[in-house]
CSV table of C-alpha atoms in Angstrom, one decimal:
chain,number,residue,atom,x,y,z
A,1061,MET,CA,-62.2,132.0,69.4
A,1062,GLY,CA,-65.9,132.7,70.5
A,1063,ARG,CA,-65.5,136.6,70.4
A,1064,LYS,CA,-64.1,135.8,66.7
A,1065,ILE,CA,-67.1,134.2,66.5
A,1066,GLY,CA,-69.7,136.1,67.7
A,1067,THR,CA,-67.8,139.1,66.0
A,1068,ILE,CA,-68.6,137.0,62.4
A,1069,LEU,CA,-71.9,136.6,63.2
A,1070,LEU,CA,-73.2,139.8,64.6
A,1071,THR,CA,-71.3,141.2,61.3
A,1072,ILE,CA,-73.4,138.3,59.0
A,1073,LEU,CA,-76.6,139.6,60.7
A,1074,PHE,CA,-75.8,142.8,59.7
A,1075,ALA,CA,-75.3,142.6,56.2
A,1076,VAL,CA,-77.9,141.0,55.7
A,1077,SER,CA,-80.5,143.4,58.0
A,1078,VAL,CA,-79.1,145.9,55.4
A,1079,THR,CA,-79.8,144.0,52.6
A,1080,PHE,CA,-83.7,143.6,53.2
A,1081,MET,CA,-83.7,146.8,54.4
A,1082,GLY,CA,-82.0,147.4,51.4
A,1083,TYR,CA,-85.9,147.6,49.7
A,1084,ALA,CA,-88.0,150.1,50.0
A,1085,PHE,CA,-91.3,148.9,49.6
A,1086,TRP,CA,-93.7,151.9,47.6
A,1087,THR,CA,-97.3,152.3,46.7
A,1088,ILE,CA,-98.5,154.7,43.8
A,1089,GLN,CA,-102.5,155.4,43.1
A,1090,SER,CA,-105.2,156.2,41.1
A,1091,ARG,CA,-108.5,157.8,41.2
A,1092,THR,CA,-111.6,156.8,38.7
A,1093,ASP,CA,-115.2,157.7,39.4
A,1094,ASN,CA,-117.3,155.6,37.9
A,1095,VAL,CA,-120.7,156.7,36.9
A,1096,LEU,CA,-123.9,154.6,36.5
A,1097,THR,CA,-127.0,156.3,35.0
A,1098,MET,CA,-130.7,154.7,35.3
A,1099,ALA,CA,-132.9,155.2,32.1
A,1100,SER,CA,-135.9,157.7,32.7
A,1101,TYR,CA,-139.2,155.2,31.1
A,1102,LYS,CA,-142.1,157.6,29.8
A,1103,ALA,CA,-144.6,156.8,26.5
A,1104,GLN,CA,-147.4,158.8,26.2
A,1105,ILE,CA,-150.7,159.2,23.2
A,1106,VAL,CA,-150.2,162.4,21.6
A,1107,GLU,CA,-154.1,163.5,19.8
A,1108,GLU,CA,-154.2,166.1,18.0
A,1109,TYR,CA,-158.7,166.1,17.9
A,1110,ASN,CA,-161.0,169.1,18.6
A,1111,VAL,CA,-164.8,167.8,20.4
A,1112,PRO,CA,-167.0,168.5,18.2
A,1113,ALA,CA,-170.2,170.1,19.7
A,1114,HIS,CA,-172.1,167.5,17.6
A,1115,VAL,CA,-171.4,164.8,14.1
A,1116,ASN,CA,-173.6,164.0,11.9
A,1117,PRO,CA,-174.5,160.9,10.3
A,1118,SER,CA,-171.8,160.7,7.4
A,1119,GLU,CA,-169.6,163.6,8.6
A,1120,THR,CA,-166.3,162.7,8.7
A,1121,VAL,CA,-163.7,165.1,12.1
A,1122,GLN,CA,-160.4,164.7,12.2
A,1123,LYS,CA,-158.5,162.8,14.9
A,1124,LYS,CA,-154.9,162.0,14.7
A,1125,VAL,CA,-153.6,159.3,17.4
A,1126,HIS,CA,-149.7,158.9,17.8
A,1127,VAL,CA,-147.3,157.4,20.4
A,1128,LYS,CA,-144.2,159.6,21.5
A,1129,ASN,CA,-141.4,157.8,23.9
A,1130,GLU,CA,-139.7,160.0,26.1
A,1131,GLY,CA,-138.0,158.0,28.7
A,1132,THR,CA,-134.7,157.4,27.8
A,1133,VAL,CA,-134.7,154.5,26.7
A,1134,ASP,CA,-136.3,152.6,23.0
A,1135,ILE,CA,-139.5,150.6,23.8
A,1136,LEU,CA,-142.2,148.3,21.3
A,1137,VAL,CA,-145.3,149.9,21.4
A,1138,ARG,CA,-148.8,149.1,21.3
A,1139,VAL,CA,-152.7,150.0,21.4
A,1140,SER,CA,-155.8,149.2,21.8
A,1141,VAL,CA,-159.1,151.4,20.7
A,1142,THR,CA,-163.0,151.0,22.9
A,1143,LYS,CA,-166.0,153.0,20.8
A,1144,VAL,CA,-168.8,153.3,23.2
A,1145,PHE,CA,-171.7,155.3,22.8
A,1146,GLY,CA,-174.3,156.3,26.1
A,1147,VAL,CA,-175.4,160.1,27.7
A,1148,ARG,CA,-173.2,161.7,30.1
A,1149,ASP,CA,-174.2,162.5,33.6
A,1150,ALA,CA,-174.2,164.6,36.2
A,1151,ASP,CA,-170.4,164.6,36.5
A,1152,GLY,CA,-170.0,164.2,33.5
A,1153,LYS,CA,-169.0,160.5,33.1
A,1154,LEU,CA,-170.2,158.6,29.8
A,1155,ARG,CA,-172.7,156.0,30.8
A,1156,THR,CA,-173.4,153.3,28.2
A,1157,ALA,CA,-175.9,153.0,26.4
A,1158,ASP,CA,-177.6,149.4,25.6
A,1159,GLY,CA,-178.9,148.8,22.3
A,1160,LEU,CA,-176.4,151.4,20.1
A,1161,ASN,CA,-173.8,149.7,18.1
A,1162,PRO,CA,-170.5,151.4,18.8
A,1163,ASP,CA,-169.9,150.5,15.0
A,1164,MET,CA,-171.5,153.0,13.8
A,1165,ILE,CA,-168.0,155.5,14.4
A,1166,GLU,CA,-166.3,153.7,11.7
A,1167,ILE,CA,-161.9,154.2,12.2
A,1168,SER,CA,-160.1,153.4,9.0
A,1169,PHE,CA,-156.9,152.6,10.6
A,1170,ASN,CA,-152.9,152.5,8.9
A,1171,SER,CA,-152.2,149.1,8.2
A,1172,ARG,CA,-148.4,150.8,7.0
A,1173,PHE,CA,-147.0,151.4,10.6
A,1174,TRP,CA,-149.8,149.0,13.2
A,1175,GLU,CA,-150.7,145.8,12.2
A,1176,GLN,CA,-154.4,144.5,14.1
A,1177,LYS,CA,-153.7,141.0,16.2
A,1178,ASP,CA,-156.8,138.2,17.4
A,1179,ASP,CA,-156.2,140.1,20.9
A,1180,GLY,CA,-158.0,143.5,19.5
A,1181,TRP,CA,-154.3,145.2,20.6
A,1182,PHE,CA,-152.5,147.9,17.2
A,1183,TYR,CA,-149.1,146.8,17.5
A,1184,TYR,CA,-146.6,149.7,16.4
A,1185,ARG,CA,-144.2,147.4,13.7
A,1186,GLU,CA,-141.3,149.9,14.4
A,1187,ILE,CA,-139.0,149.7,17.3
A,1188,LEU,CA,-140.0,153.5,19.2
A,1189,ARG,CA,-136.8,155.2,19.5
A,1190,ALA,CA,-136.6,157.0,22.4
A,1191,GLY,CA,-137.7,160.7,22.5
A,1192,GLU,CA,-139.6,159.8,18.8
A,1193,THR,CA,-142.8,159.3,18.2
A,1194,THR,CA,-144.5,157.0,16.1
A,1195,ARG,CA,-144.0,158.3,12.3
A,1196,GLU,CA,-147.7,158.0,10.9
A,1197,PRO,CA,-150.7,158.3,13.1
A,1198,LEU,CA,-152.6,154.8,14.6
A,1199,MET,CA,-155.6,156.8,12.7
A,1200,GLU,CA,-156.8,160.3,11.1
A,1201,SER,CA,-159.8,160.6,11.5
A,1202,PHE,CA,-163.1,159.2,12.5
A,1203,THR,CA,-166.9,159.0,10.8
A,1204,LEU,CA,-170.8,159.0,12.2
A,1205,SER,CA,-172.3,155.7,9.2
A,1206,ALA,CA,-174.4,157.4,7.4
A,1207,LYS,CA,-176.2,154.3,9.3
A,1208,ALA,CA,-176.9,155.9,12.7
A,1209,GLY,CA,-181.0,156.5,13.1
A,1210,ASN,CA,-183.1,158.7,14.9
A,1211,GLU,CA,-181.5,156.9,18.4
A,1212,TYR,CA,-178.2,158.3,18.0
A,1213,ARG,CA,-179.5,161.5,18.1
A,1214,GLY,CA,-177.8,163.6,21.2
A,1215,LYS,CA,-176.1,160.9,21.8
A,1216,ASP,CA,-172.3,160.8,23.1
A,1217,ALA,CA,-169.7,159.3,21.7
A,1218,GLU,CA,-166.3,158.5,23.1
A,1219,ILE,CA,-163.3,156.8,21.3
A,1220,ILE,CA,-161.3,154.9,24.3
A,1221,VAL,CA,-157.6,155.0,23.7
A,1222,CYS,CA,-155.3,152.8,25.4
A,1223,MET,CA,-151.6,152.2,25.2
A,1224,GLU,CA,-148.8,149.7,26.6
A,1225,SER,CA,-145.5,149.0,26.1
A,1226,VAL,CA,-141.9,147.3,26.7
A,1227,GLN,CA,-138.9,148.2,26.4
A,1228,ALA,CA,-137.7,147.3,23.5
A,1229,ASP,CA,-135.6,143.6,23.6
A,1230,LYS,CA,-135.7,140.9,21.7
A,1231,ASP,CA,-137.3,138.7,24.1
A,1232,ALA,CA,-139.9,141.8,25.2
A,1233,ALA,CA,-142.5,140.8,22.9
A,1234,SER,CA,-143.4,137.4,25.3
A,1235,ILE,CA,-144.9,139.0,27.4
A,1236,TRP,CA,-147.8,139.9,24.7
A,1237,LYS,CA,-147.2,136.5,23.5
A,1238,VAL,CA,-146.2,138.1,20.6
A,1239,ARG,CA,-142.8,137.4,18.0
A,1240,LEU,CA,-141.3,139.9,16.4
A,1241,GLU,CA,-140.6,139.0,13.7
A,1242,GLU,CA,-145.0,138.4,12.8
A,1243,LEU,CA,-144.6,142.2,13.6
A,1244,GLY,CA,-141.6,142.4,11.2
A,1245,ILE,CA,-139.1,144.2,14.0
A,1246,VAL,CA,-135.4,142.4,13.1
A,1247,PHE,CA,-133.2,143.5,16.3
A,1248,PRO,CA,-129.8,145.8,14.9
A,1249,LYS,CA,-127.1,143.4,16.0
A,1250,ALA,CA,-125.3,145.1,19.4
A,1251,PRO,CA,-122.5,147.5,18.2
A,1252,ALA,CA,-119.8,145.7,20.6
A,1253,ALA,CA,-119.3,147.7,24.0
A,1254,GLU,CA,-116.5,149.6,24.2
A,1255,LYS,CA,-113.3,148.9,25.7
A,1256,THR,CA,-111.4,151.5,28.5
A,1257,ALA,CA,-108.3,151.0,29.9
A,1258,VAL,CA,-105.8,151.7,32.6
A,1259,THR,CA,-102.2,152.1,32.6
A,1260,TYR,CA,-99.7,151.8,34.9
A,1261,LEU,CA,-96.4,154.4,33.6
A,1262,GLY,CA,-94.4,154.3,36.4
A,1263,LYS,CA,-94.1,155.8,39.9
A,1264,ALA,CA,-93.1,159.2,38.4
A,1265,GLN,CA,-97.0,159.6,36.0
A,1266,GLY,CA,-98.8,156.9,37.7
A,1267,PHE,CA,-102.0,155.1,36.5
A,1268,THR,CA,-103.6,156.9,33.3
A,1269,THR,CA,-107.1,156.2,31.2
A,1270,ASN,CA,-108.0,156.3,28.2
A,1271,SER,CA,-112.0,157.2,29.0
A,1272,ARG,CA,-113.4,161.1,29.8
A,1273,ASN,CA,-113.1,162.1,32.6
A,1274,THR,CA,-111.8,158.5,33.9
A,1275,ASP,CA,-114.8,157.2,33.8
A,1276,LEU,CA,-114.6,153.4,33.1
A,1277,PHE,CA,-118.1,152.4,33.0
A,1278,ALA,CA,-119.1,153.3,29.5
A,1279,ALA,CA,-121.3,150.0,29.1
A,1280,PHE,CA,-122.9,151.0,32.5
A,1281,LYS,CA,-125.2,154.2,31.3
A,1282,ASN,CA,-129.4,154.2,31.4
A,1283,LEU,CA,-129.5,150.7,32.8
A,1284,THR,CA,-133.9,149.2,33.5
A,1285,PRO,CA,-134.5,147.1,36.0
A,1286,GLY,CA,-133.2,143.5,35.9
A,1287,CYS,CA,-131.2,144.6,32.9
A,1288,GLY,CA,-127.7,143.7,32.5
A,1289,ARG,CA,-124.4,144.8,31.1
A,1290,THR,CA,-120.9,143.6,30.6
A,1291,GLN,CA,-117.5,146.0,30.3
A,1292,LYS,CA,-114.6,145.3,29.0
A,1293,ILE,CA,-111.2,147.0,30.8
A,1294,ALA,CA,-107.8,146.3,29.8
A,1295,VAL,CA,-104.6,146.8,32.5
A,1296,GLU,CA,-100.9,146.9,31.1
A,1297,ASN,CA,-98.3,148.4,33.1
A,1298,LYS,CA,-95.8,150.4,30.6
A,1299,SER,CA,-93.7,150.7,33.3
A,1300,MET,CA,-89.6,149.3,33.6
A,1301,GLU,CA,-90.9,147.0,36.4
A,1302,THR,CA,-92.8,144.7,37.9
A,1303,VAL,CA,-95.9,145.6,40.1
A,1304,GLU,CA,-98.5,144.1,41.6
A,1305,ILE,CA,-101.8,146.0,41.1
A,1306,PHE,CA,-105.0,146.1,43.2
A,1307,LEU,CA,-108.4,147.8,43.1
A,1308,ARG,CA,-111.2,148.7,45.3
A,1309,ALA,CA,-113.7,150.5,46.2
A,1310,GLU,CA,-114.6,153.8,47.4
A,1311,GLN,CA,-117.4,155.4,48.4
A,1312,THR,CA,-117.8,158.7,47.4
A,1313,GLU,CA,-119.7,162.3,47.5
A,1314,GLN,CA,-122.8,162.4,45.0
A,1315,GLU,CA,-123.5,165.6,44.2
A,1316,SER,CA,-126.2,168.0,44.5
A,1317,MET,CA,-129.0,165.4,45.8
A,1318,SER,CA,-131.9,165.4,47.7
A,1319,ASP,CA,-132.0,162.9,51.0
A,1320,GLU,CA,-133.6,160.7,49.6
A,1321,GLN,CA,-132.0,160.9,46.1
A,1322,ILE,CA,-129.1,160.4,48.2
A,1323,ARG,CA,-130.1,157.4,50.0
A,1324,LEU,CA,-131.7,156.1,46.9
A,1325,VAL,CA,-128.4,155.8,45.2
A,1326,ARG,CA,-126.5,153.9,47.9
A,1327,GLN,CA,-129.2,151.3,48.2
A,1328,LEU,CA,-128.7,151.1,44.4
A,1329,LEU,CA,-124.7,150.5,44.6
A,1330,THR,CA,-125.0,148.2,47.8
A,1331,LYS,CA,-127.5,146.5,47.6
A,1332,TYR,CA,-129.8,146.5,43.6
A,1333,ALA,CA,-126.6,147.1,41.0
A,1334,VAL,CA,-124.6,143.7,41.3
A,1335,ILE,CA,-121.2,143.0,39.5
A,1336,GLU,CA,-118.8,140.2,38.5
A,1337,ILE,CA,-114.8,141.0,37.8
A,1338,THR,CA,-113.4,138.1,36.1
A,1339,GLU,CA,-110.1,137.9,34.5
A,1340,GLY,CA,-109.7,134.7,32.3
A,1341,GLY,CA,-111.9,132.8,33.8
A,1342,ARG,CA,-110.1,133.6,37.5
A,1343,LEU,CA,-113.0,135.1,40.0
A,1344,LEU,CA,-112.3,138.0,41.8
A,1345,TYR,CA,-114.9,139.9,42.5
A,1346,ARG,CA,-118.1,138.9,42.9
A,1347,GLY,CA,-121.1,141.2,45.1
A,1348,ALA,CA,-122.1,144.8,45.0
A,1349,VAL,CA,-121.5,147.2,42.6
A,1350,CYS,CA,-120.1,149.0,46.1
A,1351,GLY,CA,-120.3,146.6,48.4
A,1352,SER,CA,-119.3,147.4,51.9
A,1353,PRO,CA,-119.2,144.4,54.9
A,1354,ASP,CA,-122.7,145.3,55.9
A,1355,SER,CA,-124.3,145.1,52.3
A,1356,ALA,CA,-125.4,141.6,53.9
A,1357,ASP,CA,-127.6,143.5,56.8
A,1358,SER,CA,-128.7,146.2,54.8
A,1359,GLY,CA,-130.0,143.0,52.5
A,1360,GLY,CA,-127.6,143.4,49.4
A,1361,ALA,CA,-125.6,141.4,47.8
A,1362,ALA,CA,-123.2,139.4,50.0
A,1363,PRO,CA,-120.0,139.3,48.2
A,1364,VAL,CA,-118.2,135.8,47.4
A,1365,GLN,CA,-114.5,134.8,47.7
A,1366,THR,CA,-113.1,132.5,44.5
A,1367,SER,CA,-111.8,128.7,45.1
A,1368,GLN,CA,-110.6,128.7,41.5
A,1369,ALA,CA,-107.1,126.5,41.6
A,1370,GLY,CA,-104.5,129.6,40.9
A,1371,ALA,CA,-106.5,132.2,41.3
A,1372,ALA,CA,-106.0,135.4,44.1
A,1373,PRO,CA,-107.5,135.5,46.7
A,1374,GLY,CA,-111.4,137.1,46.6
A,1375,SER,CA,-112.2,140.2,49.0
A,1376,ALA,CA,-114.8,140.2,51.2
A,1377,SER,CA,-115.6,143.9,50.3
A,1378,MET,CA,-115.1,145.5,46.9
A,1379,LEU,CA,-113.9,148.5,49.9
A,1380,GLN,CA,-110.8,145.7,50.0
A,1381,ASP,CA,-107.7,145.9,47.8
A,1382,ILE,CA,-108.9,143.2,45.2
A,1383,SER,CA,-105.3,141.9,44.2
A,1384,LEU,CA,-105.1,141.9,40.2
A,1385,GLY,CA,-102.1,140.0,40.1
A,1386,GLN,CA,-97.9,140.4,39.4
A,1387,PHE,CA,-98.1,142.5,36.5
A,1388,ALA,CA,-94.6,142.0,34.8
A,1389,ALA,CA,-93.0,144.6,32.6
A,1390,GLY,CA,-95.2,145.3,29.4
A,1391,ARG,CA,-98.2,142.9,30.4
A,1392,SER,CA,-101.6,143.8,29.8
A,1393,ARG,CA,-104.5,142.1,31.4
A,1394,ASP,CA,-108.5,142.4,30.1
A,1395,LEU,CA,-110.9,142.3,33.5
A,1396,THR,CA,-114.4,141.2,32.0
A,1397,VAL,CA,-116.9,143.6,34.5
A,1398,LYS,CA,-119.8,142.3,33.9
A,1399,LEU,CA,-123.0,144.0,36.0
A,1400,SER,CA,-126.4,142.9,37.4
A,1401,LEU,CA,-129.3,145.1,38.1
A,1402,SER,CA,-132.6,143.7,39.8
A,1403,PRO,CA,-135.3,143.5,38.5
A,1404,GLU,CA,-137.3,144.4,42.3
A,1405,MET,CA,-135.5,148.1,42.0
A,1406,ASP,CA,-139.2,150.8,40.8
A,1407,ASN,CA,-139.1,154.7,39.6
A,1408,ARG,CA,-138.1,156.0,42.1
A,1409,PHE,CA,-134.9,155.5,40.9
A,1410,GLN,CA,-135.4,156.4,37.4
A,1411,LYS,CA,-133.6,159.6,36.2
A,1412,LEU,CA,-130.9,158.4,39.1
A,1413,THR,CA,-127.8,158.6,38.6
A,1414,GLY,CA,-124.9,156.9,40.7
A,1415,LYS,CA,-120.7,157.8,41.2
A,1416,VAL,CA,-118.6,155.1,42.2
A,1417,ALA,CA,-114.7,155.9,42.3
A,1418,TRP,CA,-112.0,152.3,41.6
A,1419,ILE,CA,-108.8,153.3,43.9
A,1420,PHE,CA,-106.5,151.7,41.2
A,1421,SER,CA,-102.9,150.8,43.3
A,1422,ALA,CA,-99.7,150.3,42.1
A,1423,ARG,CA,-97.4,147.8,44.6
A,1424,GLY,CA,-93.4,147.1,44.3
A,1425,GLU,CA,-89.9,147.4,46.0
A,1426,ASP,CA,-87.0,149.6,45.3
A,1427,GLY,CA,-83.2,148.4,46.3
A,1428,SER,CA,-80.6,146.1,44.7
A,1429,VAL,CA,-81.8,142.5,43.7
A,1430,THR,CA,-79.4,139.7,45.0
A,1431,LYS,CA,-80.3,136.0,45.2
A,1432,MET,CA,-82.3,135.8,47.8
A,1433,GLN,CA,-85.5,137.3,46.4
A,1434,VAL,CA,-88.2,138.5,48.6
A,1435,PRO,CA,-91.9,137.7,47.0
A,1436,VAL,CA,-93.6,140.4,46.7
A,1437,THR,CA,-97.5,139.4,48.5
A,1438,ALA,CA,-98.8,143.1,49.6
A,1439,ASP,CA,-97.9,143.5,53.5
A,1440,SER,CA,-97.5,140.6,54.5
A,1441,THR,CA,-93.4,140.6,52.6
A,1442,ARG,CA,-93.0,142.5,55.7
A,1443,ILE,CA,-94.0,141.1,58.3
A,1444,LEU,CA,-92.0,137.5,57.4
A,1445,MET,CA,-89.0,140.1,56.4
A,1446,TRP,CA,-89.0,141.5,60.5
A,1447,ALA,CA,-89.3,137.8,61.7
A,1448,ALA,CA,-86.9,136.2,60.0
A,1449,LEU,CA,-84.7,139.1,60.8
A,1450,PHE,CA,-85.6,138.8,64.2
A,1451,VAL,CA,-85.1,134.5,64.1
A,1452,THR,CA,-82.1,135.1,62.7
A,1453,SER,CA,-80.2,137.8,65.5
A,1454,ALA,CA,-81.9,135.9,68.2
A,1455,PHE,CA,-79.8,132.8,67.2
A,1456,ALA,CA,-76.8,134.8,66.4
A,1457,ALA,CA,-77.2,136.3,69.7
A,1458,ALA,CA,-77.4,133.1,71.6
A,1459,ILE,CA,-74.3,132.0,69.7
A,1460,ALA,CA,-72.8,134.5,70.8
A,1461,VAL,CA,-73.3,134.3,74.1
A,1462,TRP,CA,-72.8,131.5,74.5
A,1463,ALA,CA,-69.4,131.7,72.9
A,1464,GLU,CA,-68.2,134.2,75.3
A,1465,ARG,CA,-69.5,132.1,78.9
A,1466,ARG,CA,-66.9,129.7,77.4
A,1467,ASP,CA,-63.8,131.5,76.6
A,1468,ARG,CA,-64.5,132.8,79.8
A,1469,ARG,CA,-64.2,129.3,81.6
A,1470,LYS,CA,-61.2,127.8,79.7
A,1471,GLU,CA,-60.1,131.5,80.9
A,1472,HIS,CA,-60.8,129.9,83.9
A,1473,GLU,CA,-60.2,127.2,84.0
A,1474,SER,CA,-56.5,128.0,83.0
A,1475,ASP,CA,-56.0,130.8,86.1
A,1476,ASN,CA,-56.9,127.9,88.1
A,1477,GLU,CA,-53.9,125.5,86.6
A,1478,ASP,CA,-51.4,128.2,87.0
A,1479,ASP,CA,-52.1,128.6,90.4
């Protein structure tokens, strides 16, 4: 009887083992190469001016003054103009002469596109777009007044033009204590950020994206220090199976760069560029774009974990898998990725391009489904499964040994009675 019990238990154990081992766990991965580009910020005064040998009273000299935006971001511009008379020294530097009135240099300023405020500065009344020049010059010529007497004879004069600019933003002109409404500047409504998407199609086809060159960071281009951008990324499961989808980052090779540029890119991705990834109010990650375990030691932004109820565990690093949750067949979720750049970045980061790889992976299982479902929660499922099998095996083996010993004892007692 004991042998029969042991045999039955071992048979049950084998059946359970086969049921569990019938599940084949698999992982499908896809790489997306995402690019962050830093803006170039540069503006300069452009003059059309031929210095005359001398200027007589009432004589008009052509001098056109424009501002050109040679950067890649839109700017606001203001210009100051200072007039002086003097005598040049041996080094060619103009020494201001006392008693000479600079207003003897008469200038007719453009008032259609420029407005002079009480602070003396001339403000350009439009946003100066990247690559463009002011539509009309601040000035086109100057005239030496007919009232200039002999005291001005043999004197040199200079018209000193200074320019300041700030990135075009609704609150940018506040640094000049000027409201844009005073200048007639109205910011157009910002266009909605392009929505990119990652779609899981199944084990055979893997992942696909709707963006060119798999770049999901459509909004993270032409960045400037201190700016913030938001990108929506849709993640969808178009397969016929339920899967758990994960996301992590990998540092990738930066192409055609000097050692100094590579060092700056590393600082950009692991220190200055900080992202927050959320899904439906659930915080998944906050930290460096390409967060690494040592980013806090190198002065980077330390990633944090979410503590919201029901939220998936956050990751200590973007280099580790972050669970985006279980996706049933046909299920879609929107990720919101917010990027913030530190205002501490300097001009060395201009025109810099940083590339980071995001790895999406889908994990699921094959095999016949029984009433005893095995939850797919990353690799911990296998550990629990084999632990359960070990405990079950040990229990069954103990019962079989006990039953075997009991049968032998009974047989021994029976033989003694017969004797």
